[in-house]
Structures are given as structure tokens and as C-alpha cells.
Amino acid sequence: MMRYLTAGESHGPALTAIIEGLPANLPLSREALNHELFRRQQGYGRGGRMKIEKDELKILSGLRFSRTLGSPLTIQIINRDYDSWQEKMAPFGERPGTVEPVTCPRPGHADLPGALKYGLQDVRDVLERASARETAVRVAVGAVARELLKHFDIGIYSYVQAIGEVAAPPVAAAEVVRNYEKIEASPVRCPSLPAAQKMMAAIDRAKAEGDTLGGVFVVLALGVPAGLGSHVHWDRKLDARLAGALMSIQSVKGVEIGDGFAAAARPGSLVHDEIYYEPHTGYRRRTNHAGGLEGGITNGEPLYCRVAVKPIPTLTKPLASVDMDARKPAFAAVERSDTCVVPAAAVVGEAVVAWELAVALQEKLGGDSLQEMLANYRSYRRQCAGR
Ligand SMILES: Cc1cc2nc3c(=O)[nH]c(=O)nc-3n(C[C@H](O)[C@H](O)[C@H](O)COP(=O)(O)O)c2cc1C
């Protein structure tokens, strides 16, 4: 089974991921992987760090002549910022007198609960790892998964539906694909130009007021075959795994699959997707309220996840907190920070969805190499066509 671990602090020397269980012979290109890192660093409302750092990955193991070996793939992304943080983040030695601890936790961050849980006096010991800087290496992992999915004609897309109170009109999956260049070029990843302009104005206002904004993004996966995931056990249900993966992204507070919460208010006749069959398409649906998943298994329709992102917690006009040394009222610490991360979070959303689909695909098909997976896929498609 494919699995991965990540390691690394926001201002430490590097972020690292080890992916275990990848099939051998999967072609990987440096350009394709780095392009995903670039996409995560875009977006209107990002802070200073994105201007300092242009992420690029290094592969330390598992790849030879641009093909996976089947052995663990180790990815490293150097934190260029580490040069100016070496003293504050030194792995060895005593704390220098010049390095002040952070003692005023930021509401909405892991700062206070993390310090309490791990018995830490310096909130930096928590925030360095809790920071969404970690998502850079998760995007790299997702980029590898995406390369695997491409061989099965599975494509992952995302767009931003709302920022703060500004919402764009709903968009059909086919329209997203048709307009994808426009979405990629939009500073807020929004398919509607008028909505995008209002979103950017809202971000400008929030920034001027020392505030932050959240929003909603959508992740779509097209070309997903029926039969990924399983109904037989709770932890094999793909809807649960997707929701867990999306919720694990820093600042994500809600995940809907298909119509999600809206379905709760409708009668069943308006929620379930009627089935028809045609020899050239197989089993299809005229609607896709289920978002491509029934009983924890993909049903062959586009996968649709809608994700709520809270406004990020670091405010330049800080909220009330408590100084944990003095136990006295104080303002929350101010770190260099973004104003709105919804477009970047959407790219991270694509990455975690790509990973979960790649894992489910490998579970379905087995195979130690890409060619074995593809042969098994052809045979599975024949089996589905015959039923
Ligand atoms: C791409 C991305 C960038 C983020 N950048 C910041 C940031 O600059 N400042 C900040 O306070 N929070 C930022 N966050 C959100 C925090 O990391 C997150 O709110 C925090 O770790 C607490 O986790 P929770 O919101 O999931 O509870 C970012 C999130 C994402 C997805």
C-alpha cells in the first residue's frame, strides 16, 4: 500500500517527504513536479515569504533516469529562508540570549493547545510545525500521485467559489475544464471575472484593516473509474478518506462531497442520481448530486468536493491573548503572514485528492510496476463493460 510521511519545520533547513509503495517505472519530470510547487505559491493575498522563496524540489532516493524504482522516494524542499533563521532554529546548542521565546499564542492557531499538550514554553516550538509551510511538501507528494493518475486519464482540477462574502456563480464540471486556462491565470483561481475582481477588492480591504479572509474552493476529479474505495469497512470508504485528507489541510473547516449539506434539506427524489445504460458509455447518471461517490465507492461520475477555509489566524491587528510567562493579558504574536490563502489551499486540496485517488487506484489494481497496473486496469475495464 502506498503511504507517506512528511517532516520539517517552517523555518528549518528543509521539508522532506518519504513516499513508500510507489509502483516502479513511473516517469517523473522535475518540471512537472516543480510546476505544482509554483502553483501553490500563487494567489492574491499571499504574504512576503512567497516573494522570497521559489520552491524547488530535490529527489534524494527512489528515482533513476526519471523513472521510479519501486523503492522509497524521498523528496526534499530547501527552505531558502533558513539562512536568516539558523540561530533561531539551531538543532544543537543552548538557546542564545538574543533569541526571545514566543509567549503570546495566536487564537485560531495550534499555538496554545500545542504548547499545553507538549509542555512547551516557547510557542515557536509548536507553530514551526503547525504552519502550512508543510503543505509545500504535501503538494510535491500530490504531484507524484498526479503523474500516476495521468496514465489512467484521471485529471484533477480546482477553482475558488467564494472569498469572504463574495461568491461566484456555480460552474459545471465541463465548463471548469473548458475554462481551465482562465482559472489558472486568475489571481484568485476564480472562473468568473467580475467575481474575481470583487474578491481581490475584498482581500485589499481586509489587508488594509489588518484582517484576514477565508472562503470556499472546489476540487474536481474527472476520468475516475467506478470502483475505487469500498463499502465493506469504514476506513476503506473513499468519501471518508477524502474528507479526512481535505480536513487535514491547515485552515480547512468543512468538506462536502456532492451536494453535501444542501442535500439534507431536499427530498430523496431530488438528491439521488437516476441510473441509465448505453452500450457505448456503460452505466451513467443524468445528474451528479452524489459527487461521484456512493457507499464510499466511486461510481464513474466526476468526483466533486467543496471545501470551506477559515480566515487565517495571524492578524496584523492582533487579537487578545495571554502572555504565557506572566499569565497576563497581551496581544497575540504577529508573524509575517498571508491575508487570504484560499487559492493556494485549493492547490493543496488538489494534491491531497490526487494522493487519495492514487492510493485507491493502487489498492484496486495492485501491481508493483506501472505496466502491471495498466494491464490490470485494462482487464478491470473489460470486466466492467461485460456487466
Ligand atoms: C496555503 C496555506 C497558507 C497559510 N498561511 C498562513 C499564514 O500565513 N498565517 C496564518 O496565520 N495561517 C496560515 N494558514 C493557516 C494556518 O496554518 C492554520 O489555520 C493553523 O495551522 C491552524 O490550523 P486549523 O486552522 O486547521 O485549525 C495557511 C493555510 C494554508 C492552507
mmCIF file of C-alpha atoms in Angstrom, residues 6 13-14 26 49 57 59 137 157 167 185 214 224 232 272 283 294 313 315 317 327 339 371 385:
data_model
loop_
_atom_site.group_PDB
_atom_site.id
_atom_site.type_symbol
_atom_site.label_atom_id
_atom_site.label_comp_id
_atom_site.label_asym_id
_atom_site.label_seq_id
_atom_site.Cartn_x
_atom_site.Cartn_y
_atom_site.Cartn_z
ATOM 1 C CA THR A 6 6.404 14.420 5.946
ATOM 2 C CA PRO A 13 16.609 23.747 6.858
ATOM 3 C CA ALA A 14 14.177 21.775 4.653
ATOM 4 C CA LEU A 26 6.522 5.664 -13.236
ATOM 5 C CA ARG A 49 7.505 34.764 2.122
ATOM 6 C CA LEU A 57 12.399 20.030 -5.026
ATOM 7 C CA ILE A 59 14.909 13.862 -5.095
ATOM 8 C CA VAL A 137 5.892 19.075 0.524
ATOM 9 C CA TYR A 157 -8.930 20.469 -11.150
ATOM 10 C CA ALA A 167 -19.357 34.197 -4.156
ATOM 11 C CA ALA A 185 -4.399 32.654 -14.828
ATOM 12 C CA GLY A 214 -11.438 32.692 4.249
ATOM 13 C CA VAL A 224 -12.222 8.465 -12.283
ATOM 14 C CA VAL A 232 -17.062 -3.054 3.237
ATOM 15 C CA HIS A 272 -30.287 10.637 -5.858
ATOM 16 C CA TYR A 283 -23.758 2.952 -16.689
ATOM 17 C CA GLU A 294 -21.945 6.188 -3.371
ATOM 18 C CA PRO A 313 -5.352 33.268 12.289
ATOM 19 C CA LEU A 315 -3.730 39.139 12.137
ATOM 20 C CA LYS A 317 -4.140 43.854 14.072
ATOM 21 C CA ARG A 327 -0.254 34.896 32.747
ATOM 22 C CA THR A 339 -4.112 37.754 4.146
ATOM 23 C CA GLN A 371 2.864 -1.547 -16.638
ATOM 24 C CA ALA A 385 -18.018 -3.449 -19.744
#
